[in-house]
Short mmCIF file of C-alpha atoms in Angstrom, two decimals:
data_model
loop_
_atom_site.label_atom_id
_atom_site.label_comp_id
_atom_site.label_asym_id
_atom_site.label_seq_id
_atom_site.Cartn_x
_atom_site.Cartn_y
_atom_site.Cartn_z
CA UNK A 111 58.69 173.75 147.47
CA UNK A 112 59.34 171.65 144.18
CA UNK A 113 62.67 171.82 142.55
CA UNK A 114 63.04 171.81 138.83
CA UNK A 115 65.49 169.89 137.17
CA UNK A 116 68.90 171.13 137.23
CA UNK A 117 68.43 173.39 140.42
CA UNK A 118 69.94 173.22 143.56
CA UNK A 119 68.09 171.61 146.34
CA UNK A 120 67.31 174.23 149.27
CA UNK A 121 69.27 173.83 152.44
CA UNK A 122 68.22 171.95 155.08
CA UNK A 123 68.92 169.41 158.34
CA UNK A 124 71.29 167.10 155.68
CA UNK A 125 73.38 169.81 155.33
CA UNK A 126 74.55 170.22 159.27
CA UNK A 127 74.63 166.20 159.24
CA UNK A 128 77.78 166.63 157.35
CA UNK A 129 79.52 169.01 159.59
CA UNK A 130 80.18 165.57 161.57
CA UNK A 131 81.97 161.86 161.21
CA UNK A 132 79.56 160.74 164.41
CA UNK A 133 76.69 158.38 162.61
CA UNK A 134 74.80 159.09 166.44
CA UNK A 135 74.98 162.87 165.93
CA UNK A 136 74.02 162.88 162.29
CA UNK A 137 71.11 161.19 162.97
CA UNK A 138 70.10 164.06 165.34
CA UNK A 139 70.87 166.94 163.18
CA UNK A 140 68.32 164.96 160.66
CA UNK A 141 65.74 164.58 163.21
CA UNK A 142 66.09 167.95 165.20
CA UNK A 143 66.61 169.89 162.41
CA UNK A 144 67.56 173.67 163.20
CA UNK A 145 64.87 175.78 162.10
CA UNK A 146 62.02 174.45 165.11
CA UNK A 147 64.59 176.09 167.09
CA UNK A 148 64.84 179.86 165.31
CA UNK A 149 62.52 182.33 165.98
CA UNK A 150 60.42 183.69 162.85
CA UNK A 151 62.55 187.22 163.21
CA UNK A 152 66.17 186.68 164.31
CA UNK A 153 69.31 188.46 163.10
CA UNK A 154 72.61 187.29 161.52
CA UNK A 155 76.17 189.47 160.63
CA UNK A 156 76.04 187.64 156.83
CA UNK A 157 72.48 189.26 156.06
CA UNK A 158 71.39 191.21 158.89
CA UNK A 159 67.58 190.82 160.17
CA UNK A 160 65.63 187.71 159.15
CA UNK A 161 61.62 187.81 158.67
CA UNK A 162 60.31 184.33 158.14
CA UNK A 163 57.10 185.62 156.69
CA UNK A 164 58.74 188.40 154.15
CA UNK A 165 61.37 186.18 152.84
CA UNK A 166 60.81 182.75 153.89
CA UNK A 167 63.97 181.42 151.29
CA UNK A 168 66.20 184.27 153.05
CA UNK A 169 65.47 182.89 156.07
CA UNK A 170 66.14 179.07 155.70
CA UNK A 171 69.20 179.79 153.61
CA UNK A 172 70.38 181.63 156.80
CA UNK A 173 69.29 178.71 159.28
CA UNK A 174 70.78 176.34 157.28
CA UNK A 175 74.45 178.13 156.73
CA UNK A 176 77.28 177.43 159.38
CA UNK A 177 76.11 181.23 160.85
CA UNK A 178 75.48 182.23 164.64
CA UNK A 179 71.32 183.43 164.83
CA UNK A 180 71.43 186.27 167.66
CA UNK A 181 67.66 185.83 168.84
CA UNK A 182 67.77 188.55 171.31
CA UNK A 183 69.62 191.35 172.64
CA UNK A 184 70.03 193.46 175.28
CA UNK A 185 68.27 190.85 177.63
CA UNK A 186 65.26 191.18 175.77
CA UNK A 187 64.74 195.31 176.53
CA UNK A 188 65.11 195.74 172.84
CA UNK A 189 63.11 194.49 170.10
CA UNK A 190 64.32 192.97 167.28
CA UNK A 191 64.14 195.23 164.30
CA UNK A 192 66.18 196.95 161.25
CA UNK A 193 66.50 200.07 163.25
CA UNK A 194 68.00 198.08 166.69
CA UNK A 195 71.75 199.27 166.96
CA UNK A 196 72.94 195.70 166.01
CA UNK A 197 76.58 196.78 166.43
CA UNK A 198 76.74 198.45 169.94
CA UNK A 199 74.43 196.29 171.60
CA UNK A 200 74.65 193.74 173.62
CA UNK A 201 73.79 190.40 172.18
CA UNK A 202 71.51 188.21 174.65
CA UNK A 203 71.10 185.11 172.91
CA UNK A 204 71.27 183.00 169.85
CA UNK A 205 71.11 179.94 168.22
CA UNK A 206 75.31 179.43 167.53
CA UNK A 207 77.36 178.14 164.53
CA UNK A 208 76.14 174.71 163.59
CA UNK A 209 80.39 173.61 163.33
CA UNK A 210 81.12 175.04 166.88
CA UNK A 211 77.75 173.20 168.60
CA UNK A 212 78.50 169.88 166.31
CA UNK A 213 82.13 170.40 167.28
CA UNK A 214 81.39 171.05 171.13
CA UNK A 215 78.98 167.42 170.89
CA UNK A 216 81.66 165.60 169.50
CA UNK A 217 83.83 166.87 172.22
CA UNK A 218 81.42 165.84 174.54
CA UNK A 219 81.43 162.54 173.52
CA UNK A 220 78.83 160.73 175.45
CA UNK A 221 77.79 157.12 176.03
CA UNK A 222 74.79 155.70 176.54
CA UNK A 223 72.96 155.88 179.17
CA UNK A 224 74.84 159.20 180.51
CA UNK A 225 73.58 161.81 182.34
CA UNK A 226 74.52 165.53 180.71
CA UNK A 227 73.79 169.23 182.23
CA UNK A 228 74.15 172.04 179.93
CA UNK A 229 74.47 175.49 181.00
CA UNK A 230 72.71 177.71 178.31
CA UNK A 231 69.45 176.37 177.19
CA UNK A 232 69.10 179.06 174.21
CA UNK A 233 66.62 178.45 171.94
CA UNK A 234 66.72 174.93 172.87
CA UNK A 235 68.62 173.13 169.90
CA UNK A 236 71.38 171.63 171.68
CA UNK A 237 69.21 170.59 174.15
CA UNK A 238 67.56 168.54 171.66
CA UNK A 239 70.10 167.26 169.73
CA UNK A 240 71.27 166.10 173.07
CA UNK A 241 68.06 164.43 173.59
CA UNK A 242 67.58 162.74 170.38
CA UNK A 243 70.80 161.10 171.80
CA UNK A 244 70.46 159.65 175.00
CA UNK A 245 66.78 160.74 176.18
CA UNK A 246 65.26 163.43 177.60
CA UNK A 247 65.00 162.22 180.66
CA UNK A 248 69.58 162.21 180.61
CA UNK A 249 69.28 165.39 179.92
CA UNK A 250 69.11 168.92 182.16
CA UNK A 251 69.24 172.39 180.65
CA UNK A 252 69.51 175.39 182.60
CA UNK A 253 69.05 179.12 181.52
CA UNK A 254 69.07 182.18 183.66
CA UNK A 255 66.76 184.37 181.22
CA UNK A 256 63.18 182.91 182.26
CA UNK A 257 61.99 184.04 178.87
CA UNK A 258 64.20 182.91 176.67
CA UNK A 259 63.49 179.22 178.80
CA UNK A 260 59.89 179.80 177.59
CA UNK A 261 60.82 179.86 174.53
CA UNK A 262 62.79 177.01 174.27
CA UNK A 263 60.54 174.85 176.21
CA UNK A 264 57.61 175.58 173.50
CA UNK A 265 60.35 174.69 171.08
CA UNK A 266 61.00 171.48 172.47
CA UNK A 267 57.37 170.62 172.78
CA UNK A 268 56.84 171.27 169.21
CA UNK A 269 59.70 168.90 168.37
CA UNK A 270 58.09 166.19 170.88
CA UNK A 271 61.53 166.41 173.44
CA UNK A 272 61.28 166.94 176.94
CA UNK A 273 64.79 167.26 179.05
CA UNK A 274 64.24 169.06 182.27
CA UNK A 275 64.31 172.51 182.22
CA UNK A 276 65.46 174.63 184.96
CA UNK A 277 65.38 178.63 185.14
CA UNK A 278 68.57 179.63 187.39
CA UNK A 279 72.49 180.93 187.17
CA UNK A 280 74.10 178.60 185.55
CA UNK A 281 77.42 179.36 187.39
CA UNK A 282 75.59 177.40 190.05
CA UNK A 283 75.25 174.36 188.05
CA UNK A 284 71.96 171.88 189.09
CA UNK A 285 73.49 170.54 192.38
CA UNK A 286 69.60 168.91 192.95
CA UNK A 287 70.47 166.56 189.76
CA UNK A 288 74.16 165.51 190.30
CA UNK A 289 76.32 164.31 189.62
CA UNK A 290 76.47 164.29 186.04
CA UNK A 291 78.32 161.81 183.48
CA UNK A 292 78.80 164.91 181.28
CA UNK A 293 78.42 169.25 181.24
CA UNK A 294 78.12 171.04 178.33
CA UNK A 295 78.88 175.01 178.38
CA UNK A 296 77.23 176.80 175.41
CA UNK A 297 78.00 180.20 176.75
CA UNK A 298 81.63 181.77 176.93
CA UNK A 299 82.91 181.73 180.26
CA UNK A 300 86.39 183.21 181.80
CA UNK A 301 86.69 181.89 185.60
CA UNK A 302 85.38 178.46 185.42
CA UNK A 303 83.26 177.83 188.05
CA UNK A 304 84.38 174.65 190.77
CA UNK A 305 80.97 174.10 191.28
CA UNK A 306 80.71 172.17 187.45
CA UNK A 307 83.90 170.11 188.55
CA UNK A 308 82.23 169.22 191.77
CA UNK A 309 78.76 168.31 189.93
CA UNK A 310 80.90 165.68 187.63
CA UNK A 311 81.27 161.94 188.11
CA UNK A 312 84.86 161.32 188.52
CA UNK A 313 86.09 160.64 184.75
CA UNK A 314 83.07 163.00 183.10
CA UNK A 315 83.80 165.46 180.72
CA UNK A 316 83.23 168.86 180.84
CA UNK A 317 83.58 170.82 177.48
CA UNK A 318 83.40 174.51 177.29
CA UNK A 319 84.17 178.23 175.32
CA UNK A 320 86.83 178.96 177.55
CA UNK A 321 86.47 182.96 176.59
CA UNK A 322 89.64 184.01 178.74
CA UNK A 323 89.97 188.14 177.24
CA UNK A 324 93.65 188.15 176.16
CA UNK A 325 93.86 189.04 172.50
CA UNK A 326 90.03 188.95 171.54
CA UNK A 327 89.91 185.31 170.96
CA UNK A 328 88.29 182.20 173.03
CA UNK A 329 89.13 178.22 172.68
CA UNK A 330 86.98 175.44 173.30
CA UNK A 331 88.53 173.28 176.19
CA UNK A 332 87.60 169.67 177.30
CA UNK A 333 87.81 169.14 180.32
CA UNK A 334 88.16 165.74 182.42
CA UNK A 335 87.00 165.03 185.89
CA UNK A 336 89.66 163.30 187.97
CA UNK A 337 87.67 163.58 191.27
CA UNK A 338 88.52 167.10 193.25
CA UNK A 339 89.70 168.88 190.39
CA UNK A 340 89.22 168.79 186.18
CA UNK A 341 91.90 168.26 183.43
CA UNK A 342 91.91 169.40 179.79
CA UNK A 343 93.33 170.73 176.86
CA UNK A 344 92.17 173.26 173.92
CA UNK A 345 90.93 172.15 170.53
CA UNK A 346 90.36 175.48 168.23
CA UNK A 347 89.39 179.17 168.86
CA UNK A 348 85.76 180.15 169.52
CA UNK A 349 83.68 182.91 170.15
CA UNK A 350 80.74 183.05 172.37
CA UNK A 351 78.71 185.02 174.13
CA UNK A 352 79.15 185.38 177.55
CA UNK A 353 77.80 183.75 181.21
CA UNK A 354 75.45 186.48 182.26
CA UNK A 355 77.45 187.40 185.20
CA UNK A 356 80.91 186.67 183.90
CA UNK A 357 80.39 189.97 181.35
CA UNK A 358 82.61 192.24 181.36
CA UNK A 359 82.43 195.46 183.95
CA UNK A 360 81.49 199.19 182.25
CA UNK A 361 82.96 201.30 185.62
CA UNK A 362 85.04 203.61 184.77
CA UNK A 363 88.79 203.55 185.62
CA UNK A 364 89.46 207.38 187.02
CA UNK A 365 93.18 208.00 188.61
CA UNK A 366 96.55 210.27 187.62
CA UNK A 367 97.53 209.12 183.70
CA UNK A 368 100.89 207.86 183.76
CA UNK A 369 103.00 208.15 180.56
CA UNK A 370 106.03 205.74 179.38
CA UNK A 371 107.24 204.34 175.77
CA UNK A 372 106.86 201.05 174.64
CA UNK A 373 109.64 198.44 174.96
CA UNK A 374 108.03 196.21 172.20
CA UNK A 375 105.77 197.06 169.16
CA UNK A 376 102.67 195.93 170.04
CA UNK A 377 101.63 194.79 166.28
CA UNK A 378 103.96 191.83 167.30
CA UNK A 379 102.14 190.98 170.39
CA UNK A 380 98.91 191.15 168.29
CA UNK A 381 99.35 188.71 165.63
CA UNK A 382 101.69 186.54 167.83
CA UNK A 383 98.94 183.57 168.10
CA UNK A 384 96.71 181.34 170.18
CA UNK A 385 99.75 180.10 172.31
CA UNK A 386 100.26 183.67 173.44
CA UNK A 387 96.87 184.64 174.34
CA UNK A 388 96.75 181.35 176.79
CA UNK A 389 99.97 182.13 178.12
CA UNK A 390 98.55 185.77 178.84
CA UNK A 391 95.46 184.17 180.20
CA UNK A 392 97.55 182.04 182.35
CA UNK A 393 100.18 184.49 183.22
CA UNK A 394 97.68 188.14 183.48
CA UNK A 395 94.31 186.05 185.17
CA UNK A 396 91.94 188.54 185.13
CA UNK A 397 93.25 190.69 182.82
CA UNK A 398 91.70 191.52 179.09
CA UNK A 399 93.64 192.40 175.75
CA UNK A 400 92.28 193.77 172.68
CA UNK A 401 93.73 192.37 169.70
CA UNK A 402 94.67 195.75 168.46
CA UNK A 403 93.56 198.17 165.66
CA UNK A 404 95.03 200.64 163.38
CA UNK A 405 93.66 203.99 163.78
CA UNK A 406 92.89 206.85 161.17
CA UNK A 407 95.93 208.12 162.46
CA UNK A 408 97.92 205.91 161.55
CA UNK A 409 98.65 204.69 164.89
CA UNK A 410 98.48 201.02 165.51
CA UNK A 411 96.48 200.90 169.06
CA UNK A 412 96.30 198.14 171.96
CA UNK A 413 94.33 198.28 175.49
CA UNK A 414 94.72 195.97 178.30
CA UNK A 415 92.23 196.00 181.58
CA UNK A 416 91.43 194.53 184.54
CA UNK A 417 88.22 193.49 184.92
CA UNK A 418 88.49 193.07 188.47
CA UNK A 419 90.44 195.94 189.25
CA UNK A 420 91.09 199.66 188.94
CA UNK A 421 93.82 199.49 185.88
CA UNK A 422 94.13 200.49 182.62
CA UNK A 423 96.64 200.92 179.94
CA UNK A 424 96.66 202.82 176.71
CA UNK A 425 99.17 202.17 174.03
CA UNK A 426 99.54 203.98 170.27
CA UNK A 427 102.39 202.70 167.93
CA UNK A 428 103.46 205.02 165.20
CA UNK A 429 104.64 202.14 162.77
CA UNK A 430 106.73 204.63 159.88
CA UNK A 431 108.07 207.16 163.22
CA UNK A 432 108.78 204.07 164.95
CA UNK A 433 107.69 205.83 168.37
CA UNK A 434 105.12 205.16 170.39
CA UNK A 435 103.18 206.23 173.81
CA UNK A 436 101.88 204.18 176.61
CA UNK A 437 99.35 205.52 178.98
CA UNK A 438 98.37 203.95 181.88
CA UNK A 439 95.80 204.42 185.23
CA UNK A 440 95.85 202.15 188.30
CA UNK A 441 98.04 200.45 190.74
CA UNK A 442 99.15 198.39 188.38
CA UNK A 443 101.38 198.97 185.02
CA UNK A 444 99.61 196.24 182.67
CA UNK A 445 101.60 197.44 179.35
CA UNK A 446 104.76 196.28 181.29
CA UNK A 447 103.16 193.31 182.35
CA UNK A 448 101.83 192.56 179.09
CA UNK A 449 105.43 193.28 177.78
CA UNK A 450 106.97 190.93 180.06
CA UNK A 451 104.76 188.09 179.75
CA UNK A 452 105.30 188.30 175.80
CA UNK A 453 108.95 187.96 175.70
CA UNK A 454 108.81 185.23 178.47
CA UNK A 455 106.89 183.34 176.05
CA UNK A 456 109.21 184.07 173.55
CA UNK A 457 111.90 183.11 176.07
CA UNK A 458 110.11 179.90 176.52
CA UNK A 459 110.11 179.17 172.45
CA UNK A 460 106.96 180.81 171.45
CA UNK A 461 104.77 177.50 171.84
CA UNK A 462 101.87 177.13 170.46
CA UNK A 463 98.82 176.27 171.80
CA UNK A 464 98.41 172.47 171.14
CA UNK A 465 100.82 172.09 174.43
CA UNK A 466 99.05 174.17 176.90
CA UNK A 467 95.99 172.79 179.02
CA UNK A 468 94.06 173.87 181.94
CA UNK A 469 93.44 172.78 185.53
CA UNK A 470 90.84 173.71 187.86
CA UNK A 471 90.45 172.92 191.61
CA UNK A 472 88.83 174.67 194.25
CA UNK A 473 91.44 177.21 194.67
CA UNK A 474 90.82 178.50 191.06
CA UNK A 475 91.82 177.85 187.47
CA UNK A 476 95.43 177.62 185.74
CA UNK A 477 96.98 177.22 182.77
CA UNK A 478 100.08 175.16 181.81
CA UNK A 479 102.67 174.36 179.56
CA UNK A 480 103.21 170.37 178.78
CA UNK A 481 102.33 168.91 181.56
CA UNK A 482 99.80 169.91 184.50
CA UNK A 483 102.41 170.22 187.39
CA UNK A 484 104.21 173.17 185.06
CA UNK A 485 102.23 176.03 185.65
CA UNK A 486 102.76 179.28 183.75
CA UNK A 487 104.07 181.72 186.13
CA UNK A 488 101.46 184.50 187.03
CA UNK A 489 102.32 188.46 187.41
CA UNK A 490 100.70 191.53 188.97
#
């Protein structure tokens, strides 16, 4: 399209090459540019559904904006249209935010010559940014959705990449092709499988959406391989969507309601901060936390859940009455829990997240405070 003088330039691969200080990865944004990788219909929050052929400048403005693309949803059952219910369903896949995939590959980090498995082939992108780097033949992707691996493979073709392609759970990893110099996550996960750490050359990095459910919010974790177990900190909040089986459970929790006040107002446990919601993650595993909303009302509400479990807790905070209620089903009384483990972080001096990190062995993940051998305590 020609540009007259004094107009903008349309959008395009230059414009993600900025989003990084890596002269490797800018090169690859230039010569993997973004839109072989989304779909001629696809969907975004900022404009809503995308037609290629209706509104071709709508479209590449969109691909070439720091934006998530969702490119399917409900595992494919439902086509994409301006009647889907884009708000209550479930998005399947998508091509992410060009800042949190350039940010996740210069997390990565790799050298030459390494050997990478990513879990989540998408459409493909990453995949071939990751190729562009170090060779296709470095590089295995592995998707559980065999169609949305179709996809991407034609993608890749078109672009003149090949990496090796496998259909299977991801949670598995590709034990047939380890180990690996380097994995890299691109869906949100909350129990980090061993099975990645045990796939990884000792001193390999593993980066990841750590998506742990306390307050609503995920962080992107790196992750290094000291041999039998993996090592990392966080570096930023995230949101992605999430490892096919790791998704959260729709049963419905059933028991007596039981009914209590709240110690503390739960607007201060809401806006408290990253360093919270790890030390919830650390100290409640299992356990989710909305991040609170205000009701019509006027009551400021908060739910907490166990997604392995059979507990549930309720709480409404009357902000100008200064009263609130607590209701709660289960063995377990989360709100108290959730209580507690605030105002031990407070006890603790409210850190923030910059000193917690993560370990994970084959007895599970934890979370810790400074140093590795001071694990936050757990509850429940």
């Amino acid at each position: 399209m020609a540009v007259r003088m004094g107009e903008e330039s349309p959008p395009g691969p230059e414009n993600l090459a900025e989003l990084t200080g890596d002269d490797a990865w800018k090169q690859a944004l230039r010569d993997v540019p973004r839109e072989w990788f989304v779909p001629e219909r696809a969907w975004t929050t900022r404009t809503g559904l995308l037609e290629r052929e209706s509104d071709p400048d709508a479209w590449n403005q969109a691909v070439y904006t720091d934006a998530p693309i969702v490119t399917q949803i409900d595992d494919g059952s439902t086509e994409l249209t301006n009647e889907s219910p884009w708000m209550t369903t479930n998005h399947s896949s998508s091509c992410s935010a060009p800042r949190f995939v350039v940010h996740f590959l210069d997390l990565l980090a790799p050298y030459f010559g390494d050997r990478v498995l990513e879990v989540g082939t998408g459409t493909g992108w990453t995949a071939g940014l990751l190729s562009a780097r170090l060779g296709g033949d470095n590089i295995t992707s592995i998707e559980v959705d065999e169609r949305v691996a179709d996809h991407a493979r034609t993608n890749l073709e078109r672009a003149g990449l090949s990496p090796h392609l496998v259909v299977g759970d991801g949670q598995k990893g590709h034990p047939e092709g380890a180990p690996f110099d380097r994995v890299h996550v691109t869906c949100g996960v909350r129990e980090i499988p061993y099975a990645w750490v045990e796939q990884t050359r000792p001193g390999g990095v593993i980066v990841l959406p750590w998506m742990h459910g306390a307050l609503d919010v995920g962080h992107k974790a790196k992750l290094i391989v000291t041999g039998n177990r993996a090592v990392g900190r966080f570096h930023g909040e995230c949101a992605y969507m999430m490892l096919r089986s790791q998704r959260e459970p729709t049963q419905p929790i059933e028991g007596e309601v039981r009914e209590s006040e709240p110690t503390v107002d739960p607007r201060r446990i809401a806006v408290a901060g990253s360093g919270l919601s790890v030390w919830i993650a650390g100290a409640m595993p299992g356990v989710s936390v909305s991040d609170g909303n205000h009701r019509p009302d006027g009551a400021f509400r908060m739910v907490a859940w166990d997604r392995h479990g059979e507990s549930h807790a309720r709480v409404d905070y009357w902000p100008e009455e200064h009263s609130g209620r607590v209701r709660q089903r289960g063995p377990r009384d989360l709100w108290q829990e959730l209580e507690q483990a605030y105002l031990a972080w407070i006890d603790r001096g409210g850190p923030g997240i910059e000193r917690f990190g993560l370990t994970i062995d084959a007895s599970g993940q934890r979370v810790w405070l400074d140093r590795p051998e001071c694990l936050v305590e757990r509850m429940g």
